[in-house]
PDB file of C-alpha atoms in Angstrom:
ATOM      1  CA  MET A  25       0.000   0.000   0.000  1.00  0.00           C
ATOM      2  CA  THR A  26       2.679   2.348  -1.167  1.00  0.00           C
ATOM      3  CA  VAL A  27       3.900   3.381  -4.593  1.00  0.00           C
ATOM      4  CA  LEU A  28       7.674   2.964  -4.942  1.00  0.00           C
ATOM      5  CA  LEU A  29       9.853   1.269  -2.333  1.00  0.00           C
ATOM      6  CA  VAL A  30      13.453   1.301  -1.260  1.00  0.00           C
ATOM      7  CA  ALA A  31      15.414  -1.099   0.909  1.00  0.00           C
ATOM      8  CA  LEU A  32      16.646   0.502   4.109  1.00  0.00           C
ATOM      9  CA  THR A  33      19.985  -0.443   5.515  1.00  0.00           C
ATOM     10  CA  SER A  34      19.534   0.360   9.174  1.00  0.00           C
ATOM     11  CA  CYS A  35      16.908   0.645  11.884  1.00  0.00           C
ATOM     12  CA  ASP A  36      17.568   4.378  12.051  1.00  0.00           C
ATOM     13  CA  ASN A  37      16.834   4.740   8.338  1.00  0.00           C
ATOM     14  CA  LEU A  38      13.707   2.629   8.695  1.00  0.00           C
ATOM     15  CA  ALA A  39      12.431   4.828  11.497  1.00  0.00           C
ATOM     16  CA  THR A  40      13.056   7.902   9.358  1.00  0.00           C
ATOM     17  CA  GLU A  41      11.195   6.436   6.391  1.00  0.00           C
ATOM     18  CA  LEU A  42       8.208   5.383   8.471  1.00  0.00           C
ATOM     19  CA  ALA A  43       7.935   8.759  10.199  1.00  0.00           C
ATOM     20  CA  ASP A  44       5.768  10.180   7.428  1.00  0.00           C
ATOM     21  CA  PRO A  45       3.245  12.583   8.960  1.00  0.00           C
ATOM     22  CA  ASN A  46       0.931  12.085   5.983  1.00  0.00           C
ATOM     23  CA  ALA A  47       1.145   8.286   5.885  1.00  0.00           C
ATOM     24  CA  HIS A  48      -2.567   7.973   6.681  1.00  0.00           C
ATOM     25  CA  LEU A  49      -3.615  10.333   3.861  1.00  0.00           C
ATOM     26  CA  PRO A  50      -3.732  10.019   0.056  1.00  0.00           C
ATOM     27  CA  PRO A  51      -0.737  11.479  -1.845  1.00  0.00           C
ATOM     28  CA  CYS A  52      -2.539  14.530  -3.242  1.00  0.00           C
ATOM     29  CA  VAL A  53      -2.193  16.342   0.093  1.00  0.00           C
ATOM     30  CA  GLU A  54       1.459  16.944  -0.781  1.00  0.00           C
ATOM     31  CA  GLN A  55       0.469  18.947  -3.867  1.00  0.00           C
ATOM     32  CA  ASN A  56      -3.085  20.263  -4.077  1.00  0.00           C
ATOM     33  CA  CYS A  57      -6.148  18.059  -3.676  1.00  0.00           C
ATOM     34  CA  ASP A  58      -9.512  18.688  -5.270  1.00  0.00           C
ATOM     35  CA  CYS A  59     -12.627  16.537  -5.335  1.00  0.00           C
ATOM     36  CA  GLY A  60     -11.564  14.943  -8.626  1.00  0.00           C
ATOM     37  CA  ASP A  61      -8.568  13.367  -6.868  1.00  0.00           C
ATOM     38  CA  PHE A  62     -10.644  11.052  -4.674  1.00  0.00           C
ATOM     39  CA  VAL A  63     -12.402   7.788  -5.463  1.00  0.00           C
ATOM     40  CA  SER A  64     -14.798   8.177  -2.523  1.00  0.00           C
ATOM     41  CA  GLN A  65     -16.327  10.768  -0.240  1.00  0.00           C
ATOM     42  CA  ASP A  66     -14.860   8.997   2.777  1.00  0.00           C
ATOM     43  CA  LEU A  67     -11.307   9.651   1.516  1.00  0.00           C
ATOM     44  CA  ALA A  68     -12.065  13.302   0.859  1.00  0.00           C
ATOM     45  CA  GLN A  69     -13.603  13.561   4.336  1.00  0.00           C
ATOM     46  CA  LEU A  70     -10.412  12.135   5.815  1.00  0.00           C
ATOM     47  CA  VAL A  71      -8.472  15.042   4.316  1.00  0.00           C
ATOM     48  CA  LEU A  72     -11.085  17.630   5.290  1.00  0.00           C
ATOM     49  CA  ASP A  73     -11.054  16.437   8.900  1.00  0.00           C
ATOM     50  CA  ASP A  74      -7.253  16.388   9.038  1.00  0.00           C
ATOM     51  CA  TYR A  75      -6.675  19.919   7.707  1.00  0.00           C
ATOM     52  CA  SER A  76      -8.393  22.703   9.596  1.00  0.00           C
ATOM     53  CA  GLY A  77      -9.699  25.575   7.533  1.00  0.00           C
ATOM     54  CA  ASP A  78     -10.384  23.421   4.445  1.00  0.00           C
ATOM     55  CA  PRO A  79      -7.288  24.600   2.485  1.00  0.00           C
ATOM     56  CA  TYR A  80      -8.250  22.400  -0.497  1.00  0.00           C
ATOM     57  CA  ASN A  81     -11.840  23.728  -0.660  1.00  0.00           C
ATOM     58  CA  LEU A  82     -13.407  20.284  -0.399  1.00  0.00           C
ATOM     59  CA  ASP A  83     -16.473  21.529   1.482  1.00  0.00           C
ATOM     60  CA  GLY A  84     -17.948  24.053  -0.931  1.00  0.00           C
ATOM     61  CA  ASP A  85     -21.233  24.574   0.955  1.00  0.00           C
ATOM     62  CA  GLY A  86     -19.698  24.642   4.426  1.00  0.00           C
ATOM     63  CA  ASN A  87     -21.816  21.841   5.854  1.00  0.00           C
ATOM     64  CA  GLY A  88     -18.860  19.829   7.088  1.00  0.00           C
ATOM     65  CA  ARG A  89     -19.127  17.184   4.376  1.00  0.00           C
ATOM     66  CA  ALA A  90     -16.417  16.870   1.716  1.00  0.00           C
ATOM     67  CA  CYS A  91     -17.032  16.222  -1.981  1.00  0.00           C
ATOM     68  CA  GLU A  92     -20.603  15.027  -1.524  1.00  0.00           C
ATOM     69  CA  ARG A  93     -21.110  14.063  -5.173  1.00  0.00           C
ATOM     70  CA  LEU A  94     -18.583  11.247  -4.856  1.00  0.00           C
ATOM     71  CA  PRO A  95     -19.581   7.687  -3.925  1.00  0.00           C
ATOM     72  CA  GLN A  96     -19.699   7.354  -0.154  1.00  0.00           C
ATOM     73  CA  THR A  97     -17.089   4.613   0.030  1.00  0.00           C
ATOM     74  CA  THR A  98     -14.397   3.139  -2.207  1.00  0.00           C
ATOM     75  CA  PRO A  99     -16.025   0.547  -4.506  1.00  0.00           C
ATOM     76  CA  GLU A 100     -15.395  -3.052  -3.483  1.00  0.00           C
ATOM     77  CA  LEU A 101     -12.944  -5.018  -5.604  1.00  0.00           C
ATOM     78  CA  ASP A 102     -14.364  -7.854  -7.672  1.00  0.00           C
ATOM     79  CA  TRP A 103     -13.724 -11.369  -6.548  1.00  0.00           C
ATOM     80  CA  GLU A 104     -10.799 -12.672  -8.531  1.00  0.00           C
ATOM     81  CA  THR A 105     -12.134 -14.708 -11.452  1.00  0.00           C
ATOM     82  CA  TYR A 106      -9.097 -14.994 -13.667  1.00  0.00           C
ATOM     83  CA  PHE A 107      -5.885 -16.924 -13.198  1.00  0.00           C
ATOM     84  CA  SER A 108      -2.801 -16.504 -15.328  1.00  0.00           C
ATOM     85  CA  ASN A 109       0.755 -17.752 -15.552  1.00  0.00           C
ATOM     86  CA  SER A 110       1.784 -14.434 -17.061  1.00  0.00           C
ATOM     87  CA  PRO A 111       5.060 -13.062 -15.657  1.00  0.00           C
ATOM     88  CA  HIS A 112       3.390  -9.641 -15.804  1.00  0.00           C
ATOM     89  CA  LEU A 113       0.937 -10.741 -13.088  1.00  0.00           C
ATOM     90  CA  ALA A 114       3.420 -12.642 -10.925  1.00  0.00           C
ATOM     91  CA  LEU A 115       3.106 -10.238  -7.970  1.00  0.00           C
ATOM     92  CA  GLY A 116      -0.672  -9.919  -8.165  1.00  0.00           C
ATOM     93  CA  ASN A 117      -3.770  -8.613  -9.928  1.00  0.00           C
ATOM     94  CA  PRO A 118      -4.308  -5.223  -8.215  1.00  0.00           C
ATOM     95  CA  SER A 119      -8.038  -4.776  -8.901  1.00  0.00           C
ATOM     96  CA  HIS A 120      -8.952  -8.481  -9.247  1.00  0.00           C
ATOM     97  CA  ALA A 121      -9.674  -7.783 -12.900  1.00  0.00           C
ATOM     98  CA  GLY A 122     -11.190 -10.534 -15.012  1.00  0.00           C
ATOM     99  CA  PRO A 123     -13.226 -11.246 -18.160  1.00  0.00           C
ATOM    100  CA  ASP A 124     -16.691 -10.539 -16.755  1.00  0.00           C
ATOM    101  CA  ASN A 125     -16.648  -6.860 -15.746  1.00  0.00           C
ATOM    102  CA  ILE A 126     -16.191  -4.378 -18.589  1.00  0.00           C
ATOM    103  CA  ASP A 127     -15.206  -1.691 -16.057  1.00  0.00           C
ATOM    104  CA  ASN A 128     -12.480  -3.934 -14.627  1.00  0.00           C
ATOM    105  CA  TYR A 129     -11.657  -5.936 -17.749  1.00  0.00           C
ATOM    106  CA  LEU A 130      -8.409  -7.856 -17.779  1.00  0.00           C
ATOM    107  CA  ILE A 131      -6.369  -7.802 -20.983  1.00  0.00           C
ATOM    108  CA  ASP A 132      -3.588 -10.372 -20.700  1.00  0.00           C
ATOM    109  CA  ARG A 133      -1.011 -10.054 -23.478  1.00  0.00           C
ATOM    110  CA  GLU A 134       2.414 -11.487 -24.103  1.00  0.00           C
ATOM    111  CA  GLN A 135       3.858  -7.978 -23.703  1.00  0.00           C
ATOM    112  CA  TYR A 136       1.902  -6.800 -20.603  1.00  0.00           C
ATOM    113  CA  ALA A 137      -1.317  -7.125 -18.631  1.00  0.00           C
ATOM    114  CA  LEU A 138      -3.799  -4.348 -17.911  1.00  0.00           C
ATOM    115  CA  ALA A 139      -7.252  -3.688 -16.479  1.00  0.00           C
ATOM    116  CA  TYR A 140      -9.529  -1.510 -18.610  1.00  0.00           C
ATOM    117  CA  SER A 141     -12.548   0.601 -17.639  1.00  0.00           C
ATOM    118  CA  GLN A 142     -15.134   1.005 -20.387  1.00  0.00           C
ATOM    119  CA  SER A 143     -17.022   3.738 -18.516  1.00  0.00           C
ATOM    120  CA  HIS A 144     -13.861   5.879 -18.389  1.00  0.00           C
ATOM    121  CA  GLY A 145     -12.445   4.802 -21.765  1.00  0.00           C
ATOM    122  CA  VAL A 146      -9.094   4.430 -20.001  1.00  0.00           C
ATOM    123  CA  LEU A 147      -7.129   1.672 -18.291  1.00  0.00           C
ATOM    124  CA  ARG A 148      -7.110   1.338 -14.505  1.00  0.00           C
ATOM    125  CA  TRP A 149      -3.596  -0.101 -14.303  1.00  0.00           C
ATOM    126  CA  ALA A 150      -1.025  -1.992 -16.330  1.00  0.00           C
ATOM    127  CA  SER A 151       1.705  -4.383 -15.221  1.00  0.00           C
ATOM    128  CA  TRP A 152       4.831  -5.418 -17.101  1.00  0.00           C
ATOM    129  CA  VAL A 153       8.295  -6.881 -16.709  1.00  0.00           C
ATOM    130  CA  LEU A 154      11.224  -4.867 -18.038  1.00  0.00           C
ATOM    131  CA  ASN A 155      14.706  -6.248 -18.653  1.00  0.00           C
ATOM    132  CA  ARG A 156      17.209  -6.354 -21.511  1.00  0.00           C
ATOM    133  CA  ASP A 157      15.216  -9.069 -23.283  1.00  0.00           C
ATOM    134  CA  TRP A 158      12.451  -6.559 -23.982  1.00  0.00           C
ATOM    135  CA  VAL A 159      14.580  -3.815 -25.515  1.00  0.00           C
ATOM    136  CA  GLY A 160      16.307  -3.690 -28.870  1.00  0.00           C
ATOM    137  CA  ASN A 161      16.563  -1.530 -31.977  1.00  0.00           C
ATOM    138  CA  THR A 162      12.989  -1.532 -33.261  1.00  0.00           C
ATOM    139  CA  GLU A 163      11.768   1.903 -34.301  1.00  0.00           C
ATOM    140  CA  ARG A 164       8.704   3.478 -32.740  1.00  0.00           C
ATOM    141  CA  GLN A 165       5.715   2.220 -34.738  1.00  0.00           C
ATOM    142  CA  ASN A 166       3.303   5.117 -33.995  1.00  0.00           C
ATOM    143  CA  ASN A 167       0.339   3.002 -35.105  1.00  0.00           C
ATOM    144  CA  PHE A 168      -2.227   4.185 -32.574  1.00  0.00           C
ATOM    145  CA  ARG A 169      -5.405   2.128 -33.108  1.00  0.00           C
ATOM    146  CA  PRO A 170      -8.474   0.675 -31.380  1.00  0.00           C
ATOM    147  CA  ASP A 171      -8.045  -2.539 -29.433  1.00  0.00           C
ATOM    148  CA  GLY A 172     -10.116  -5.275 -31.038  1.00  0.00           C
ATOM    149  CA  ILE A 173      -9.774  -7.484 -27.974  1.00  0.00           C
ATOM    150  CA  LEU A 174     -12.593  -5.645 -26.197  1.00  0.00           C
ATOM    151  CA  PRO A 175     -16.008  -7.362 -26.161  1.00  0.00           C
ATOM    152  CA  LYS A 176     -18.419  -6.652 -29.009  1.00  0.00           C
ATOM    153  CA  GLY A 177     -20.733  -3.750 -28.336  1.00  0.00           C
ATOM    154  CA  THR A 178     -18.278  -1.787 -26.214  1.00  0.00           C
ATOM    155  CA  TYR A 179     -17.089   1.588 -27.426  1.00  0.00           C
ATOM    156  CA  GLN A 180     -13.688   1.450 -29.121  1.00  0.00           C
ATOM    157  CA  VAL A 181     -11.575   4.493 -28.313  1.00  0.00           C
ATOM    158  CA  VAL A 182      -9.934   5.823 -31.476  1.00  0.00           C
ATOM    159  CA  PRO A 183      -6.899   8.124 -31.836  1.00  0.00           C
ATOM    160  CA  GLY A 184      -9.134  10.967 -33.017  1.00  0.00           C
ATOM    161  CA  ASP A 185     -10.871  11.058 -29.634  1.00  0.00           C
ATOM    162  CA  TYR A 186      -7.808  12.938 -28.375  1.00  0.00           C
ATOM    163  CA  THR A 187      -7.808  15.559 -31.144  1.00  0.00           C
ATOM    164  CA  ASN A 188      -7.947  19.135 -29.775  1.00  0.00           C
ATOM    165  CA  SER A 189      -8.536  17.751 -26.281  1.00  0.00           C
ATOM    166  CA  GLY A 190      -5.534  19.423 -24.679  1.00  0.00           C
ATOM    167  CA  TYR A 191      -4.138  16.026 -23.673  1.00  0.00           C
ATOM    168  CA  ASP A 192      -1.306  13.902 -25.009  1.00  0.00           C
ATOM    169  CA  ARG A 193      -1.964  10.315 -26.039  1.00  0.00           C
ATOM    170  CA  GLY A 194       0.172   9.040 -23.174  1.00  0.00           C
ATOM    171  CA  HIS A 195       1.416   5.463 -22.915  1.00  0.00           C
ATOM    172  CA  MET A 196       1.167   3.478 -19.712  1.00  0.00           C
ATOM    173  CA  VAL A 197       3.467   0.694 -20.945  1.00  0.00           C
ATOM    174  CA  PRO A 198       6.080   2.853 -22.701  1.00  0.00           C
ATOM    175  CA  SER A 199       6.883   2.309 -26.359  1.00  0.00           C
ATOM    176  CA  ALA A 200      10.583   2.396 -25.454  1.00  0.00           C
ATOM    177  CA  ASP A 201      10.098  -0.510 -23.010  1.00  0.00           C
ATOM    178  CA  ARG A 202       9.061  -2.782 -25.883  1.00  0.00           C
ATOM    179  CA  THR A 203      11.579  -2.466 -28.718  1.00  0.00           C
ATOM    180  CA  ALA A 204      12.741  -6.079 -29.165  1.00  0.00           C
ATOM    181  CA  SER A 205      10.385  -6.531 -32.136  1.00  0.00           C
ATOM    182  CA  GLU A 206       7.880  -4.576 -34.224  1.00  0.00           C
ATOM    183  CA  ARG A 207       5.079  -6.718 -32.789  1.00  0.00           C
ATOM    184  CA  ASP A 208       6.069  -5.884 -29.229  1.00  0.00           C
ATOM    185  CA  ASN A 209       6.351  -2.172 -29.944  1.00  0.00           C
ATOM    186  CA  SER A 210       3.104  -2.104 -31.894  1.00  0.00           C
ATOM    187  CA  SER A 211       1.244  -3.591 -28.925  1.00  0.00           C
ATOM    188  CA  THR A 212       1.948  -0.449 -26.882  1.00  0.00           C
ATOM    189  CA  PHE A 213      -0.006   1.708 -29.373  1.00  0.00           C
ATOM    190  CA  LEU A 214      -3.323  -0.048 -28.796  1.00  0.00           C
ATOM    191  CA  MET A 215      -5.693   2.539 -27.368  1.00  0.00           C
ATOM    192  CA  THR A 216      -6.378   0.487 -24.229  1.00  0.00           C
ATOM    193  CA  ASN A 217      -2.758   1.245 -23.232  1.00  0.00           C
ATOM    194  CA  ILE A 218      -3.202   4.988 -23.876  1.00  0.00           C
ATOM    195  CA  LEU A 219      -4.462   7.627 -21.440  1.00  0.00           C
ATOM    196  CA  PRO A 220      -5.251  11.364 -21.623  1.00  0.00           C
ATOM    197  CA  GLN A 221      -2.100  12.819 -20.091  1.00  0.00           C
ATOM    198  CA  THR A 222      -1.103  16.445 -19.731  1.00  0.00           C
ATOM    199  CA  ALA A 223       2.051  17.409 -21.576  1.00  0.00           C
ATOM    200  CA  ASP A 224       3.674  18.549 -18.310  1.00  0.00           C
ATOM    201  CA  ASN A 225       3.108  15.095 -16.822  1.00  0.00           C
ATOM    202  CA  ASN A 226       3.770  12.948 -19.892  1.00  0.00           C
ATOM    203  CA  ARG A 227       6.864  14.819 -21.082  1.00  0.00           C
ATOM    204  CA  GLY A 228       8.084  15.787 -17.635  1.00  0.00           C
ATOM    205  CA  PRO A 229       8.512  13.662 -14.478  1.00  0.00           C
ATOM    206  CA  TRP A 230       6.632  10.675 -15.948  1.00  0.00           C
ATOM    207  CA  LYS A 231       9.065  10.511 -18.866  1.00  0.00           C
ATOM    208  CA  GLU A 232      12.040  11.030 -16.543  1.00  0.00           C
ATOM    209  CA  LEU A 233      11.005   8.050 -14.410  1.00  0.00           C
ATOM    210  CA  GLU A 234      10.573   5.882 -17.507  1.00  0.00           C
ATOM    211  CA  SER A 235      14.110   6.779 -18.565  1.00  0.00           C
ATOM    212  CA  TYR A 236      15.455   6.103 -15.082  1.00  0.00           C
ATOM    213  CA  CYS A 237      13.910   2.614 -15.152  1.00  0.00           C
ATOM    214  CA  ARG A 238      15.604   1.834 -18.448  1.00  0.00           C
ATOM    215  CA  ASP A 239      18.891   3.114 -17.025  1.00  0.00           C
ATOM    216  CA  LEU A 240      18.557   0.515 -14.264  1.00  0.00           C
ATOM    217  CA  ILE A 241      18.336  -2.322 -16.773  1.00  0.00           C
ATOM    218  CA  TYR A 242      21.065  -0.984 -19.069  1.00  0.00           C
ATOM    219  CA  GLN A 243      23.579   0.225 -16.496  1.00  0.00           C
ATOM    220  CA  GLN A 244      22.954  -2.154 -13.584  1.00  0.00           C
ATOM    221  CA  ASP A 245      21.489  -5.161 -15.418  1.00  0.00           C
ATOM    222  CA  LYS A 246      18.389  -5.100 -13.207  1.00  0.00           C
ATOM    223  CA  THR A 247      15.024  -6.656 -13.971  1.00  0.00           C
ATOM    224  CA  LEU A 248      12.006  -4.541 -13.073  1.00  0.00           C
ATOM    225  CA  TYR A 249       8.443  -5.480 -12.256  1.00  0.00           C
ATOM    226  CA  ILE A 250       6.397  -2.351 -12.927  1.00  0.00           C
ATOM    227  CA  ILE A 251       2.783  -1.547 -12.094  1.00  0.00           C
ATOM    228  CA  GLY A 252       1.423   1.796 -13.262  1.00  0.00           C
ATOM    229  CA  GLY A 253      -2.051   3.254 -13.196  1.00  0.00           C
ATOM    230  CA  VAL A 254      -4.435   6.156 -12.821  1.00  0.00           C
ATOM    231  CA  TYR A 255      -7.303   7.337 -10.647  1.00  0.00           C
ATOM    232  CA  GLY A 256      -9.517  10.353 -10.120  1.00  0.00           C
ATOM    233  CA  GLN A 257     -11.159  12.316 -12.906  1.00  0.00           C
ATOM    234  CA  ARG A 258     -11.171  15.585 -14.812  1.00  0.00           C
ATOM    235  CA  GLN A 259     -13.741  16.962 -17.255  1.00  0.00           C
ATOM    236  CA  PRO A 260     -14.693  14.337 -19.882  1.00  0.00           C
ATOM    237  CA  ILE A 261     -13.530  14.643 -23.484  1.00  0.00           C
ATOM    238  CA  ALA A 262     -14.520  12.986 -26.784  1.00  0.00           C
ATOM    239  CA  GLN A 263     -18.249  13.580 -26.263  1.00  0.00           C
ATOM    240  CA  ASP A 264     -17.970  12.253 -22.701  1.00  0.00           C
ATOM    241  CA  ARG A 265     -16.536   8.918 -23.878  1.00  0.00           C
ATOM    242  CA  LEU A 266     -13.151   9.539 -22.228  1.00  0.00           C
ATOM    243  CA  ILE A 267     -12.586  10.664 -18.634  1.00  0.00           C
ATOM    244  CA  PRO A 268      -9.039  11.939 -18.079  1.00  0.00           C
ATOM    245  CA  PRO A 269      -7.575  10.863 -14.735  1.00  0.00           C
ATOM    246  CA  SER A 270      -6.491  13.426 -12.177  1.00  0.00           C
ATOM    247  CA  ARG A 271      -3.546  11.357 -10.901  1.00  0.00           C
ATOM    248  CA  THR A 272      -0.974   8.938 -12.335  1.00  0.00           C
ATOM    249  CA  TRP A 273       1.025   6.495 -10.220  1.00  0.00           C
ATOM    250  CA  LYS A 274       3.709   3.874 -10.623  1.00  0.00           C
ATOM    251  CA  VAL A 275       5.322   1.181  -8.461  1.00  0.00           C
ATOM    252  CA  VAL A 276       8.642  -0.390  -9.472  1.00  0.00           C
ATOM    253  CA  VAL A 277      10.012  -3.522  -7.807  1.00  0.00           C
ATOM    254  CA  ILE A 278      13.716  -4.031  -8.546  1.00  0.00           C
ATOM    255  CA  PHE A 279      15.212  -7.505  -8.998  1.00  0.00           C
ATOM    256  CA  ASP A 280      18.669  -8.886  -9.728  1.00  0.00           C
ATOM    257  CA  GLY A 281      17.164 -11.949 -11.417  1.00  0.00           C
ATOM    258  CA  GLU A 282      13.740 -13.384 -12.203  1.00  0.00           C
ATOM    259  CA  PRO A 283      10.868 -11.180 -10.959  1.00  0.00           C
ATOM    260  CA  THR A 284       9.054 -13.844  -8.961  1.00  0.00           C
ATOM    261  CA  VAL A 285       7.342 -13.850  -5.574  1.00  0.00           C
ATOM    262  CA  ASP A 286      10.014 -16.023  -3.975  1.00  0.00           C
ATOM    263  CA  GLN A 287      12.657 -13.430  -4.917  1.00  0.00           C
ATOM    264  CA  VAL A 288      10.910 -10.659  -2.940  1.00  0.00           C
ATOM    265  CA  SER A 289      12.371 -10.078   0.525  1.00  0.00           C
ATOM    266  CA  TYR A 290      12.548  -7.406   3.207  1.00  0.00           C
ATOM    267  CA  SER A 291      15.594  -5.974   1.439  1.00  0.00           C
ATOM    268  CA  THR A 292      13.940  -5.706  -1.989  1.00  0.00           C
ATOM    269  CA  GLU A 293      14.206  -2.187  -3.382  1.00  0.00           C
ATOM    270  CA  THR A 294      11.148  -0.421  -4.733  1.00  0.00           C
ATOM    271  CA  ILE A 295      10.150   2.936  -6.137  1.00  0.00           C
ATOM    272  CA  ALA A 296       6.696   4.464  -5.729  1.00  0.00           C
ATOM    273  CA  VAL A 297       5.367   7.706  -7.188  1.00  0.00           C
ATOM    274  CA  ASP A 298       2.009   9.432  -7.395  1.00  0.00           C
ATOM    275  CA  MET A 299       1.793  12.648  -9.417  1.00  0.00           C
ATOM    276  CA  PRO A 300      -0.890  15.086 -10.582  1.00  0.00           C
ATOM    277  CA  ASN A 301      -2.088  14.823 -14.168  1.00  0.00           C
ATOM    278  CA  ASP A 302      -1.867  18.589 -14.365  1.00  0.00           C
ATOM    279  CA  THR A 303       0.277  21.509 -15.461  1.00  0.00           C
ATOM    280  CA  GLY A 304       3.185  23.138 -13.675  1.00  0.00           C
ATOM    281  CA  LEU A 305       4.831  19.937 -12.457  1.00  0.00           C
ATOM    282  CA  ASP A 306       8.381  19.641 -11.173  1.00  0.00           C
ATOM    283  CA  GLU A 307      10.352  17.752 -13.836  1.00  0.00           C
ATOM    284  CA  ARG A 308      12.095  15.673 -11.167  1.00  0.00           C
ATOM    285  CA  TRP A 309      10.116  12.474 -10.643  1.00  0.00           C
ATOM    286  CA  GLN A 310      11.663  12.146  -7.184  1.00  0.00           C
ATOM    287  CA  THR A 311       9.454  15.023  -6.024  1.00  0.00           C
ATOM    288  CA  TYR A 312       6.411  12.739  -6.250  1.00  0.00           C
ATOM    289  CA  GLN A 313       7.694   9.761  -4.281  1.00  0.00           C
ATOM    290  CA  THR A 314       5.323   8.176  -1.788  1.00  0.00           C
ATOM    291  CA  SER A 315       4.578   4.749  -0.354  1.00  0.00           C
ATOM    292  CA  ILE A 316       2.709   1.811  -1.829  1.00  0.00           C
ATOM    293  CA  ASP A 317       0.339   1.942   1.138  1.00  0.00           C
ATOM    294  CA  ARG A 318      -0.728   5.464   0.221  1.00  0.00           C
ATOM    295  CA  ILE A 319      -1.304   4.515  -3.414  1.00  0.00           C
ATOM    296  CA  GLU A 320      -3.479   1.653  -2.234  1.00  0.00           C
ATOM    297  CA  LEU A 321      -5.383   4.021   0.028  1.00  0.00           C
ATOM    298  CA  ALA A 322      -6.008   6.404  -2.872  1.00  0.00           C
ATOM    299  CA  THR A 323      -7.023   3.724  -5.397  1.00  0.00           C
ATOM    300  CA  GLY A 324      -8.570   0.913  -3.367  1.00  0.00           C
ATOM    301  CA  TYR A 325      -6.258  -1.583  -5.124  1.00  0.00           C
ATOM    302  CA  ASP A 326      -4.279  -4.402  -3.556  1.00  0.00           C
ATOM    303  CA  LEU A 327      -0.750  -4.112  -4.911  1.00  0.00           C
ATOM    304  CA  LEU A 328       1.852  -6.878  -4.520  1.00  0.00           C
ATOM    305  CA  SER A 329      -0.937  -9.132  -3.269  1.00  0.00           C
ATOM    306  CA  GLU A 330       0.944 -12.359  -4.041  1.00  0.00           C
ATOM    307  CA  VAL A 331       3.924 -11.368  -1.889  1.00  0.00           C
ATOM    308  CA  PRO A 332       3.934 -13.010   1.592  1.00  0.00           C
ATOM    309  CA  GLU A 333       1.972 -10.812   3.962  1.00  0.00           C
ATOM    310  CA  ALA A 334       4.759  -9.942   6.402  1.00  0.00           C
ATOM    311  CA  VAL A 335       7.126  -8.872   3.610  1.00  0.00           C
ATOM    312  CA  GLN A 336       4.347  -7.075   1.771  1.00  0.00           C
ATOM    313  CA  THR A 337       3.391  -5.112   4.895  1.00  0.00           C
ATOM    314  CA  GLU A 338       6.925  -3.859   5.472  1.00  0.00           C
ATOM    315  CA  LEU A 339       7.685  -2.999   1.856  1.00  0.00           C
ATOM    316  CA  GLU A 340       4.421  -1.173   1.289  1.00  0.00           C
ATOM    317  CA  ALA A 341       4.793   1.009   4.377  1.00  0.00           C
ATOM    318  CA  ARG A 342       8.149   2.425   3.316  1.00  0.00           C
ATOM    319  CA  ARG A 343       8.289   5.748   1.583  1.00  0.00           C
ATOM    320  CA  SER A 344      10.227   5.674  -1.663  1.00  0.00           C
ATOM    321  CA  ASN A 345      13.417   7.673  -1.250  1.00  0.00           C
ATOM    322  CA  TYR A 346      15.539   7.733  -4.416  1.00  0.00           C
TER     323      TYR A 346
END
């Protein structure tokens, strides 16, 4: 329940990392929350009650209730209905996505796995392994296109839905993470892997973190298990078919070898970030570091769910500190 994690080398360091005064609050409080940043009224109320004077203007009518148009509580996760041997799901299925819920629809590909929300026209999260096997010399294909894997009768997002929207067609699984073959690279341009992303986010700290991850595999020969996603909402675009998220997040688990559950330990290094999908961002991705626990709080997802509970608890509580 934190975004990116780091191994700590001493008890003193651990105490420092855990002494996060905002550990019980969603990450937006470290930038500027608004009602679009919360998945439930209860979460917004938590922030309203914690900050006297309502600095984020969550209680517009002054009745003591925050963001009253939101659902009262975070929606329950589906029961898990899908099982996979995919390496991209080795550490868990964060939203219990499966084939039966079009708003939590699991797409399980050779190149990555993701959960898609038809009502938002955008993915919830994607998960993928990154190592030297996945990168090569293939050129960027740029063949943005609808994803025919979605069930018949569902709306197919098309590249033109982003035209004049003010948003980039941002990748969740980066094109540059899949350059071993044209087929691999092409898979990242399916519209289910694309999200409405502000230029300041997409071309700023988000891009810098993507590059940093590739530096880890090139320069240190690491293997990464990456989970990235979105939550919250801004004004709809494309005739209300697409709802841009208000926040983007990413968790990176760093391995020396195979990215499997039995290779995760208390000393496993992680990175976690949660950043506004907005303008005026700091280009340094490190500014937006948080904990996996706080990402879980904000999203309602269960990250690293396949990791043994004691290890999971410790890793997720640590604040990323790269």
